[in-house]
């Protein structure tokens, strides 16, 4: 496996072992290639996984893109509405358990 990964990353297998043992940090370019090979993000590889999972959900990502294209005033209206809905859901959940 190390030799296949090393070939794909254009390096040698001993370097892969050093990455695994935290003896050497991969360059940004190597991290990008590795993330692409694993169908994930560099952030996920760095341990930033909870928030990155949000961006793998295409429904959430599309809504965020749509909101980004609105005016600041329209965005603020959406945020106020979302905050109220989230607060209500949390409140109901807290009192139903």
PDB file of N, CA and C in Angstrom:
ATOM      1  N   UNK A   1       0.829  -1.193   0.000  1.00  0.00           N
ATOM      2  CA  UNK A   1       0.000   0.000   0.000  1.00  0.00           C
ATOM      3  C   UNK A   1       0.875   1.260   0.000  1.00  0.00           C
ATOM      4  N   UNK A   2       1.941   1.247   0.804  1.00  0.00           N
ATOM      5  CA  UNK A   2       2.816   2.420   0.840  1.00  0.00           C
ATOM      6  C   UNK A   2       3.399   2.722  -0.535  1.00  0.00           C
ATOM      7  N   UNK A   3       3.778   1.677  -1.251  1.00  0.00           N
ATOM      8  CA  UNK A   3       4.398   1.914  -2.555  1.00  0.00           C
ATOM      9  C   UNK A   3       3.391   2.474  -3.545  1.00  0.00           C
ATOM     10  N   UNK A   4       2.135   2.026  -3.484  1.00  0.00           N
ATOM     11  CA  UNK A   4       1.096   2.552  -4.381  1.00  0.00           C
ATOM     12  C   UNK A   4       0.813   4.018  -4.063  1.00  0.00           C
ATOM     13  N   UNK A   5       0.698   4.304  -2.774  1.00  0.00           N
ATOM     14  CA  UNK A   5       0.443   5.676  -2.356  1.00  0.00           C
ATOM     15  C   UNK A   5       1.622   6.573  -2.722  1.00  0.00           C
ATOM     16  N   UNK A   6       2.822   6.084  -2.488  1.00  0.00           N
ATOM     17  CA  UNK A   6       4.022   6.853  -2.829  1.00  0.00           C
ATOM     18  C   UNK A   6       4.064   7.165  -4.321  1.00  0.00           C
ATOM     19  N   UNK A   7       3.715   6.176  -5.133  1.00  0.00           N
ATOM     20  CA  UNK A   7       3.717   6.386  -6.585  1.00  0.00           C
ATOM     21  C   UNK A   7       2.684   7.444  -6.968  1.00  0.00           C
ATOM     22  N   UNK A   8       1.495   7.359  -6.373  1.00  0.00           N
ATOM     23  CA  UNK A   8       0.436   8.314  -6.687  1.00  0.00           C
ATOM     24  C   UNK A   8       0.804   9.733  -6.251  1.00  0.00           C
ATOM     25  N   UNK A   9       1.584   9.832  -5.177  1.00  0.00           N
ATOM     26  CA  UNK A   9       1.995  11.143  -4.673  1.00  0.00           C
ATOM     27  C   UNK A   9       3.342  11.594  -5.220  1.00  0.00           C
ATOM     28  N   UNK A  10       3.920  10.779  -6.103  1.00  0.00           N
ATOM     29  CA  UNK A  10       5.197  11.089  -6.731  1.00  0.00           C
ATOM     30  C   UNK A  10       6.327  11.243  -5.694  1.00  0.00           C
ATOM     31  N   UNK A  11       6.382  10.267  -4.783  1.00  0.00           N
ATOM     32  CA  UNK A  11       7.419  10.245  -3.761  1.00  0.00           C
ATOM     33  C   UNK A  11       7.808   8.796  -3.511  1.00  0.00           C
ATOM     34  N   UNK A  12       8.568   8.492  -2.470  1.00  0.00           N
ATOM     35  CA  UNK A  12       8.909   7.098  -2.198  1.00  0.00           C
ATOM     36  C   UNK A  12       8.235   6.619  -0.913  1.00  0.00           C
ATOM     37  N   UNK A  13       8.197   5.320  -0.726  1.00  0.00           N
ATOM     38  CA  UNK A  13       7.436   4.740   0.381  1.00  0.00           C
ATOM     39  C   UNK A  13       7.991   5.111   1.748  1.00  0.00           C
ATOM     40  N   UNK A  14       9.289   5.362   1.850  1.00  0.00           N
ATOM     41  CA  UNK A  14       9.849   5.734   3.154  1.00  0.00           C
ATOM     42  C   UNK A  14       9.319   7.099   3.610  1.00  0.00           C
ATOM     43  N   UNK A  15       9.045   7.977   2.674  1.00  0.00           N
ATOM     44  CA  UNK A  15       8.468   9.287   3.007  1.00  0.00           C
ATOM     45  C   UNK A  15       7.055   9.098   3.558  1.00  0.00           C
ATOM     46  N   UNK A  16       6.296   8.190   2.965  1.00  0.00           N
ATOM     47  CA  UNK A  16       4.934   7.908   3.445  1.00  0.00           C
ATOM     48  C   UNK A  16       4.996   7.440   4.898  1.00  0.00           C
ATOM     49  N   UNK A  17       5.941   6.575   5.210  1.00  0.00           N
ATOM     50  CA  UNK A  17       6.119   6.111   6.584  1.00  0.00           C
ATOM     51  C   UNK A  17       6.431   7.251   7.537  1.00  0.00           C
ATOM     52  N   UNK A  18       7.227   8.199   7.087  1.00  0.00           N
ATOM     53  CA  UNK A  18       7.549   9.360   7.920  1.00  0.00           C
ATOM     54  C   UNK A  18       6.314  10.223   8.168  1.00  0.00           C
ATOM     55  N   UNK A  19       5.460  10.346   7.145  1.00  0.00           N
ATOM     56  CA  UNK A  19       4.203  11.072   7.337  1.00  0.00           C
ATOM     57  C   UNK A  19       3.374  10.390   8.423  1.00  0.00           C
ATOM     58  N   UNK A  20       3.281   9.075   8.341  1.00  0.00           N
ATOM     59  CA  UNK A  20       2.467   8.304   9.290  1.00  0.00           C
ATOM     60  C   UNK A  20       2.997   8.412  10.719  1.00  0.00           C
ATOM     61  N   UNK A  21       4.294   8.484  10.871  1.00  0.00           N
ATOM     62  CA  UNK A  21       4.907   8.551  12.203  1.00  0.00           C
ATOM     63  C   UNK A  21       5.079   9.988  12.695  1.00  0.00           C
ATOM     64  N   UNK A  22       4.543  10.945  11.959  1.00  0.00           N
ATOM     65  CA  UNK A  22       4.673  12.370  12.290  1.00  0.00           C
ATOM     66  C   UNK A  22       6.122  12.822  12.375  1.00  0.00           C
ATOM     67  N   UNK A  23       6.983  12.179  11.604  1.00  0.00           N
ATOM     68  CA  UNK A  23       8.387  12.597  11.539  1.00  0.00           C
ATOM     69  C   UNK A  23       8.581  13.669  10.477  1.00  0.00           C
ATOM     70  N   UNK A  24       7.626  13.759   9.582  1.00  0.00           N
ATOM     71  CA  UNK A  24       7.695  14.701   8.476  1.00  0.00           C
ATOM     72  C   UNK A  24       6.278  15.128   8.122  1.00  0.00           C
ATOM     73  N   UNK A  25       6.093  16.411   7.903  1.00  0.00           N
ATOM     74  CA  UNK A  25       4.782  16.914   7.493  1.00  0.00           C
ATOM     75  C   UNK A  25       4.748  17.025   5.975  1.00  0.00           C
ATOM     76  N   UNK A  26       3.672  16.558   5.350  1.00  0.00           N
ATOM     77  CA  UNK A  26       3.583  16.681   3.896  1.00  0.00           C
ATOM     78  C   UNK A  26       3.416  18.144   3.482  1.00  0.00           C
ATOM     79  N   UNK A  27       3.869  18.451   2.302  1.00  0.00           N
ATOM     80  CA  UNK A  27       3.673  19.805   1.771  1.00  0.00           C
ATOM     81  C   UNK A  27       2.184  20.031   1.513  1.00  0.00           C
ATOM     82  N   UNK A  28       1.834  21.262   1.288  1.00  0.00           N
ATOM     83  CA  UNK A  28       0.441  21.596   0.979  1.00  0.00           C
ATOM     84  C   UNK A  28      -0.001  20.855  -0.281  1.00  0.00           C
ATOM     85  N   UNK A  29       0.863  20.817  -1.279  1.00  0.00           N
ATOM     86  CA  UNK A  29       0.512  20.131  -2.533  1.00  0.00           C
ATOM     87  C   UNK A  29       0.272  18.644  -2.300  1.00  0.00           C
ATOM     88  N   UNK A  30       1.096  18.008  -1.488  1.00  0.00           N
ATOM     89  CA  UNK A  30       0.917  16.581  -1.187  1.00  0.00           C
ATOM     90  C   UNK A  30      -0.384  16.388  -0.412  1.00  0.00           C
ATOM     91  N   UNK A  31      -0.658  17.267   0.545  1.00  0.00           N
ATOM     92  CA  UNK A  31      -1.895  17.170   1.319  1.00  0.00           C
ATOM     93  C   UNK A  31      -3.117  17.313   0.414  1.00  0.00           C
ATOM     94  N   UNK A  32      -3.047  18.226  -0.548  1.00  0.00           N
ATOM     95  CA  UNK A  32      -4.154  18.401  -1.495  1.00  0.00           C
ATOM     96  C   UNK A  32      -4.365  17.141  -2.339  1.00  0.00           C
ATOM     97  N   UNK A  33      -3.265  16.562  -2.817  1.00  0.00           N
ATOM     98  CA  UNK A  33      -3.360  15.338  -3.620  1.00  0.00           C
ATOM     99  C   UNK A  33      -3.943  14.192  -2.806  1.00  0.00           C
ATOM    100  N   UNK A  34      -3.461  14.063  -1.575  1.00  0.00           N
ATOM    101  CA  UNK A  34      -3.946  12.994  -0.700  1.00  0.00           C
ATOM    102  C   UNK A  34      -5.432  13.182  -0.401  1.00  0.00           C
ATOM    103  N   UNK A  35      -5.845  14.393  -0.120  1.00  0.00           N
ATOM    104  CA  UNK A  35      -7.259  14.668   0.141  1.00  0.00           C
ATOM    105  C   UNK A  35      -8.107  14.323  -1.076  1.00  0.00           C
ATOM    106  N   UNK A  36      -7.637  14.688  -2.251  1.00  0.00           N
ATOM    107  CA  UNK A  36      -8.381  14.366  -3.479  1.00  0.00           C
ATOM    108  C   UNK A  36      -8.484  12.861  -3.671  1.00  0.00           C
ATOM    109  N   UNK A  37      -7.390  12.138  -3.404  1.00  0.00           N
ATOM    110  CA  UNK A  37      -7.398  10.681  -3.551  1.00  0.00           C
ATOM    111  C   UNK A  37      -8.391  10.029  -2.595  1.00  0.00           C
ATOM    112  N   UNK A  38      -8.549  10.632  -1.416  1.00  0.00           N
ATOM    113  CA  UNK A  38      -9.439  10.078  -0.394  1.00  0.00           C
ATOM    114  C   UNK A  38     -10.839  10.679  -0.445  1.00  0.00           C
ATOM    115  N   UNK A  39     -11.076  11.525  -1.441  1.00  0.00           N
ATOM    116  CA  UNK A  39     -12.357  12.203  -1.616  1.00  0.00           C
ATOM    117  C   UNK A  39     -12.767  12.938  -0.345  1.00  0.00           C
ATOM    118  N   UNK A  40     -11.859  13.741   0.170  1.00  0.00           N
ATOM    119  CA  UNK A  40     -12.126  14.535   1.360  1.00  0.00           C
ATOM    120  C   UNK A  40     -11.434  15.879   1.211  1.00  0.00           C
ATOM    121  N   UNK A  41     -11.273  16.592   2.303  1.00  0.00           N
ATOM    122  CA  UNK A  41     -10.628  17.898   2.260  1.00  0.00           C
ATOM    123  C   UNK A  41      -9.351  17.874   3.090  1.00  0.00           C
ATOM    124  N   UNK A  42      -8.488  18.837   2.840  1.00  0.00           N
ATOM    125  CA  UNK A  42      -7.274  18.969   3.636  1.00  0.00           C
ATOM    126  C   UNK A  42      -7.651  19.240   5.092  1.00  0.00           C
ATOM    127  N   UNK A  43      -8.671  20.037   5.311  1.00  0.00           N
ATOM    128  CA  UNK A  43      -9.142  20.313   6.668  1.00  0.00           C
ATOM    129  C   UNK A  43      -9.535  19.050   7.407  1.00  0.00           C
ATOM    130  N   UNK A  44     -10.213  18.151   6.704  1.00  0.00           N
ATOM    131  CA  UNK A  44     -10.603  16.879   7.324  1.00  0.00           C
ATOM    132  C   UNK A  44      -9.356  16.086   7.714  1.00  0.00           C
ATOM    133  N   UNK A  45      -8.356  16.070   6.834  1.00  0.00           N
ATOM    134  CA  UNK A  45      -7.118  15.355   7.143  1.00  0.00           C
ATOM    135  C   UNK A  45      -6.403  15.961   8.346  1.00  0.00           C
ATOM    136  N   UNK A  46      -6.623  17.245   8.572  1.00  0.00           N
ATOM    137  CA  UNK A  46      -6.002  17.927   9.707  1.00  0.00           C
ATOM    138  C   UNK A  46      -6.832  17.818  10.978  1.00  0.00           C
ATOM    139  N   UNK A  47      -7.940  17.093  10.894  1.00  0.00           N
ATOM    140  CA  UNK A  47      -8.756  16.884  12.081  1.00  0.00           C
ATOM    141  C   UNK A  47      -9.919  17.835  12.234  1.00  0.00           C
ATOM    142  N   UNK A  48     -10.167  18.644  11.248  1.00  0.00           N
ATOM    143  CA  UNK A  48     -11.279  19.586  11.304  1.00  0.00           C
ATOM    144  C   UNK A  48     -12.516  18.936  10.698  1.00  0.00           C
ATOM    145  N   UNK A  49     -12.910  17.797  11.245  1.00  0.00           N
ATOM    146  CA  UNK A  49     -13.915  16.986  10.574  1.00  0.00           C
ATOM    147  C   UNK A  49     -15.366  17.350  10.844  1.00  0.00           C
ATOM    148  N   UNK A  50     -15.716  17.846  12.004  1.00  0.00           N
ATOM    149  CA  UNK A  50     -17.126  18.101  12.276  1.00  0.00           C
ATOM    150  C   UNK A  50     -17.703  19.142  11.334  1.00  0.00           C
ATOM    151  N   UNK A  51     -17.037  20.259  11.191  1.00  0.00           N
ATOM    152  CA  UNK A  51     -17.546  21.306  10.319  1.00  0.00           C
ATOM    153  C   UNK A  51     -17.447  20.920   8.852  1.00  0.00           C
ATOM    154  N   UNK A  52     -16.420  20.192   8.498  1.00  0.00           N
ATOM    155  CA  UNK A  52     -16.269  19.801   7.095  1.00  0.00           C
ATOM    156  C   UNK A  52     -17.364  18.866   6.634  1.00  0.00           C
ATOM    157  N   UNK A  53     -17.909  18.072   7.535  1.00  0.00           N
ATOM    158  CA  UNK A  53     -19.004  17.188   7.155  1.00  0.00           C
ATOM    159  C   UNK A  53     -20.212  17.988   6.688  1.00  0.00           C
ATOM    160  N   UNK A  54     -20.394  19.177   7.253  1.00  0.00           N
ATOM    161  CA  UNK A  54     -21.492  20.029   6.814  1.00  0.00           C
ATOM    162  C   UNK A  54     -21.372  20.360   5.334  1.00  0.00           C
ATOM    163  N   UNK A  55     -20.161  20.608   4.899  1.00  0.00           N
ATOM    164  CA  UNK A  55     -19.950  21.024   3.523  1.00  0.00           C
ATOM    165  C   UNK A  55     -19.972  19.859   2.542  1.00  0.00           C
ATOM    166  N   UNK A  56     -20.058  18.651   3.035  1.00  0.00           N
ATOM    167  CA  UNK A  56     -20.216  17.496   2.152  1.00  0.00           C
ATOM    168  C   UNK A  56     -21.692  17.224   1.874  1.00  0.00           C
ATOM    169  N   UNK A  57     -22.577  17.887   2.608  1.00  0.00           N
ATOM    170  CA  UNK A  57     -24.014  17.738   2.398  1.00  0.00           C
ATOM    171  C   UNK A  57     -24.423  18.719   1.300  1.00  0.00           C
ATOM    172  N   UNK A  58     -24.775  18.207   0.117  1.00  0.00           N
ATOM    173  CA  UNK A  58     -25.063  19.108  -1.001  1.00  0.00           C
ATOM    174  C   UNK A  58     -26.263  20.019  -0.763  1.00  0.00           C
ATOM    175  N   UNK A  59     -27.229  19.586   0.033  1.00  0.00           N
ATOM    176  CA  UNK A  59     -28.400  20.438   0.312  1.00  0.00           C
ATOM    177  C   UNK A  59     -27.992  21.641   1.158  1.00  0.00           C
ATOM    178  N   UNK A  60     -27.170  21.414   2.162  1.00  0.00           N
ATOM    179  CA  UNK A  60     -26.709  22.513   3.006  1.00  0.00           C
ATOM    180  C   UNK A  60     -25.810  23.443   2.201  1.00  0.00           C
ATOM    181  N   UNK A  61     -24.898  22.880   1.447  1.00  0.00           N
ATOM    182  CA  UNK A  61     -23.970  23.684   0.663  1.00  0.00           C
ATOM    183  C   UNK A  61     -24.707  24.561  -0.348  1.00  0.00           C
ATOM    184  N   UNK A  62     -25.717  24.010  -1.026  1.00  0.00           N
ATOM    185  CA  UNK A  62     -26.467  24.805  -2.004  1.00  0.00           C
ATOM    186  C   UNK A  62     -27.203  25.944  -1.327  1.00  0.00           C
ATOM    187  N   UNK A  63     -27.782  25.683  -0.163  1.00  0.00           N
ATOM    188  CA  UNK A  63     -28.480  26.745   0.555  1.00  0.00           C
ATOM    189  C   UNK A  63     -27.512  27.854   0.991  1.00  0.00           C
ATOM    190  N   UNK A  64     -26.330  27.466   1.441  1.00  0.00           N
ATOM    191  CA  UNK A  64     -25.343  28.478   1.828  1.00  0.00           C
ATOM    192  C   UNK A  64     -24.923  29.321   0.628  1.00  0.00           C
ATOM    193  N   UNK A  65     -24.762  28.684  -0.516  1.00  0.00           N
ATOM    194  CA  UNK A  65     -24.412  29.438  -1.726  1.00  0.00           C
ATOM    195  C   UNK A  65     -25.531  30.398  -2.107  1.00  0.00           C
ATOM    196  N   UNK A  66     -26.777  29.925  -1.997  1.00  0.00           N
ATOM    197  CA  UNK A  66     -27.925  30.785  -2.312  1.00  0.00           C
ATOM    198  C   UNK A  66     -27.985  31.990  -1.377  1.00  0.00           C
ATOM    199  N   UNK A  67     -27.767  31.754  -0.098  1.00  0.00           N
ATOM    200  CA  UNK A  67     -27.790  32.842   0.882  1.00  0.00           C
ATOM    201  C   UNK A  67     -26.673  33.835   0.589  1.00  0.00           C
ATOM    202  N   UNK A  68     -25.510  33.336   0.224  1.00  0.00           N
ATOM    203  CA  UNK A  68     -24.366  34.207  -0.056  1.00  0.00           C
ATOM    204  C   UNK A  68     -24.668  35.170  -1.202  1.00  0.00           C
ATOM    205  N   UNK A  69     -25.508  34.785  -2.120  1.00  0.00           N
ATOM    206  CA  UNK A  69     -25.819  35.622  -3.283  1.00  0.00           C
ATOM    207  C   UNK A  69     -26.906  36.657  -3.009  1.00  0.00           C
ATOM    208  N   UNK A  70     -27.443  36.678  -1.803  1.00  0.00           N
ATOM    209  CA  UNK A  70     -28.483  37.647  -1.449  1.00  0.00           C
ATOM    210  C   UNK A  70     -27.843  38.920  -0.892  1.00  0.00           C
ATOM    211  N   UNK A  71     -28.641  39.971  -0.822  1.00  0.00           N
ATOM    212  CA  UNK A  71     -28.155  41.213  -0.218  1.00  0.00           C
ATOM    213  C   UNK A  71     -27.954  41.005   1.282  1.00  0.00           C
ATOM    214  N   UNK A  72     -27.216  41.919   1.900  1.00  0.00           N
ATOM    215  CA  UNK A  72     -26.976  41.810   3.342  1.00  0.00           C
ATOM    216  C   UNK A  72     -28.286  41.843   4.125  1.00  0.00           C
ATOM    217  N   UNK A  73     -29.202  42.671   3.700  1.00  0.00           N
ATOM    218  CA  UNK A  73     -30.499  42.775   4.382  1.00  0.00           C
ATOM    219  C   UNK A  73     -31.284  41.467   4.250  1.00  0.00           C
ATOM    220  N   UNK A  74     -31.283  40.889   3.062  1.00  0.00           N
ATOM    221  CA  UNK A  74     -31.977  39.613   2.858  1.00  0.00           C
ATOM    222  C   UNK A  74     -31.313  38.502   3.679  1.00  0.00           C
ATOM    223  N   UNK A  75     -29.990  38.513   3.727  1.00  0.00           N
ATOM    224  CA  UNK A  75     -29.276  37.530   4.535  1.00  0.00           C
ATOM    225  C   UNK A  75     -29.657  37.666   6.007  1.00  0.00           C
ATOM    226  N   UNK A  76     -29.720  38.892   6.485  1.00  0.00           N
ATOM    227  CA  UNK A  76     -30.064  39.127   7.895  1.00  0.00           C
ATOM    228  C   UNK A  76     -31.464  38.598   8.210  1.00  0.00           C
ATOM    229  N   UNK A  77     -32.414  38.787   7.311  1.00  0.00           N
ATOM    230  CA  UNK A  77     -33.770  38.253   7.518  1.00  0.00           C
ATOM    231  C   UNK A  77     -33.749  36.725   7.610  1.00  0.00           C
ATOM    232  N   UNK A  78     -32.978  36.112   6.745  1.00  0.00           N
ATOM    233  CA  UNK A  78     -32.865  34.648   6.770  1.00  0.00           C
ATOM    234  C   UNK A  78     -32.214  34.190   8.070  1.00  0.00           C
ATOM    235  N   UNK A  79     -31.159  34.868   8.509  1.00  0.00           N
ATOM    236  CA  UNK A  79     -30.475  34.486   9.749  1.00  0.00           C
ATOM    237  C   UNK A  79     -31.401  34.615  10.956  1.00  0.00           C
ATOM    238  N   UNK A  80     -32.186  35.671  11.001  1.00  0.00           N
ATOM    239  CA  UNK A  80     -33.127  35.866  12.112  1.00  0.00           C
ATOM    240  C   UNK A  80     -34.138  34.730  12.134  1.00  0.00           C
ATOM    241  N   UNK A  81     -34.656  34.385  10.967  1.00  0.00           N
ATOM    242  CA  UNK A  81     -35.637  33.299  10.864  1.00  0.00           C
ATOM    243  C   UNK A  81     -35.017  31.962  11.248  1.00  0.00           C
ATOM    244  N   UNK A  82     -33.819  31.681  10.725  1.00  0.00           N
ATOM    245  CA  UNK A  82     -33.127  30.436  11.060  1.00  0.00           C
ATOM    246  C   UNK A  82     -32.820  30.342  12.550  1.00  0.00           C
ATOM    247  N   UNK A  83     -32.341  31.442  13.125  1.00  0.00           N
ATOM    248  CA  UNK A  83     -32.036  31.446  14.559  1.00  0.00           C
ATOM    249  C   UNK A  83     -33.276  31.122  15.381  1.00  0.00           C
ATOM    250  N   UNK A  84     -34.408  31.688  15.007  1.00  0.00           N
ATOM    251  CA  UNK A  84     -35.654  31.419  15.734  1.00  0.00           C
ATOM    252  C   UNK A  84     -36.068  29.955  15.584  1.00  0.00           C
ATOM    253  N   UNK A  85     -35.981  29.418  14.385  1.00  0.00           N
ATOM    254  CA  UNK A  85     -36.345  28.013  14.169  1.00  0.00           C
ATOM    255  C   UNK A  85     -35.410  27.069  14.931  1.00  0.00           C
ATOM    256  N   UNK A  86     -34.135  27.349  14.874  1.00  0.00           N
ATOM    257  CA  UNK A  86     -33.164  26.497  15.576  1.00  0.00           C
ATOM    258  C   UNK A  86     -33.408  26.549  17.075  1.00  0.00           C
ATOM    259  N   UNK A  87     -33.638  27.736  17.615  1.00  0.00           N
ATOM    260  CA  UNK A  87     -33.910  27.888  19.038  1.00  0.00           C
ATOM    261  C   UNK A  87     -35.158  27.099  19.432  1.00  0.00           C
ATOM    262  N   UNK A  88     -36.214  27.172  18.592  1.00  0.00           N
ATOM    263  CA  UNK A  88     -37.448  26.436  18.883  1.00  0.00           C
ATOM    264  C   UNK A  88     -37.229  24.928  18.854  1.00  0.00           C
ATOM    265  N   UNK A  89     -36.487  24.435  17.870  1.00  0.00           N
ATOM    266  CA  UNK A  89     -36.213  22.999  17.783  1.00  0.00           C
ATOM    267  C   UNK A  89     -35.406  22.527  18.991  1.00  0.00           C
ATOM    268  N   UNK A  90     -34.405  23.311  19.390  1.00  0.00           N
ATOM    269  CA  UNK A  90     -33.601  22.948  20.557  1.00  0.00           C
ATOM    270  C   UNK A  90     -34.456  22.942  21.823  1.00  0.00           C
ATOM    271  N   UNK A  91     -35.326  23.926  21.946  1.00  0.00           N
ATOM    272  CA  UNK A  91     -36.204  24.031  23.110  1.00  0.00           C
ATOM    273  C   UNK A  91     -37.127  22.809  23.189  1.00  0.00           C
ATOM    274  N   UNK A  92     -37.753  22.465  22.053  1.00  0.00           N
ATOM    275  CA  UNK A  92     -38.646  21.292  22.026  1.00  0.00           C
ATOM    276  C   UNK A  92     -37.901  20.013  22.344  1.00  0.00           C
ATOM    277  N   UNK A  93     -36.715  19.888  21.783  1.00  0.00           N
ATOM    278  CA  UNK A  93     -35.912  18.680  22.017  1.00  0.00           C
ATOM    279  C   UNK A  93     -35.517  18.557  23.487  1.00  0.00           C
ATOM    280  N   UNK A  94     -35.179  19.668  24.099  1.00  0.00           N
ATOM    281  CA  UNK A  94     -34.760  19.657  25.502  1.00  0.00           C
ATOM    282  C   UNK A  94     -35.896  19.236  26.423  1.00  0.00           C
ATOM    283  N   UNK A  95     -37.114  19.560  26.056  1.00  0.00           N
ATOM    284  CA  UNK A  95     -38.249  19.269  26.937  1.00  0.00           C
ATOM    285  C   UNK A  95     -39.025  18.018  26.559  1.00  0.00           C
ATOM    286  N   UNK A  96     -38.647  17.355  25.479  1.00  0.00           N
ATOM    287  CA  UNK A  96     -39.326  16.100  25.119  1.00  0.00           C
ATOM    288  C   UNK A  96     -38.561  14.883  25.585  1.00  0.00           C
ATOM    289  N   UNK A  97     -37.339  15.073  26.040  1.00  0.00           N
ATOM    290  CA  UNK A  97     -36.540  13.923  26.513  1.00  0.00           C
ATOM    291  C   UNK A  97     -36.576  13.848  27.965  1.00  0.00           C
TER     292      UNK A  97
END
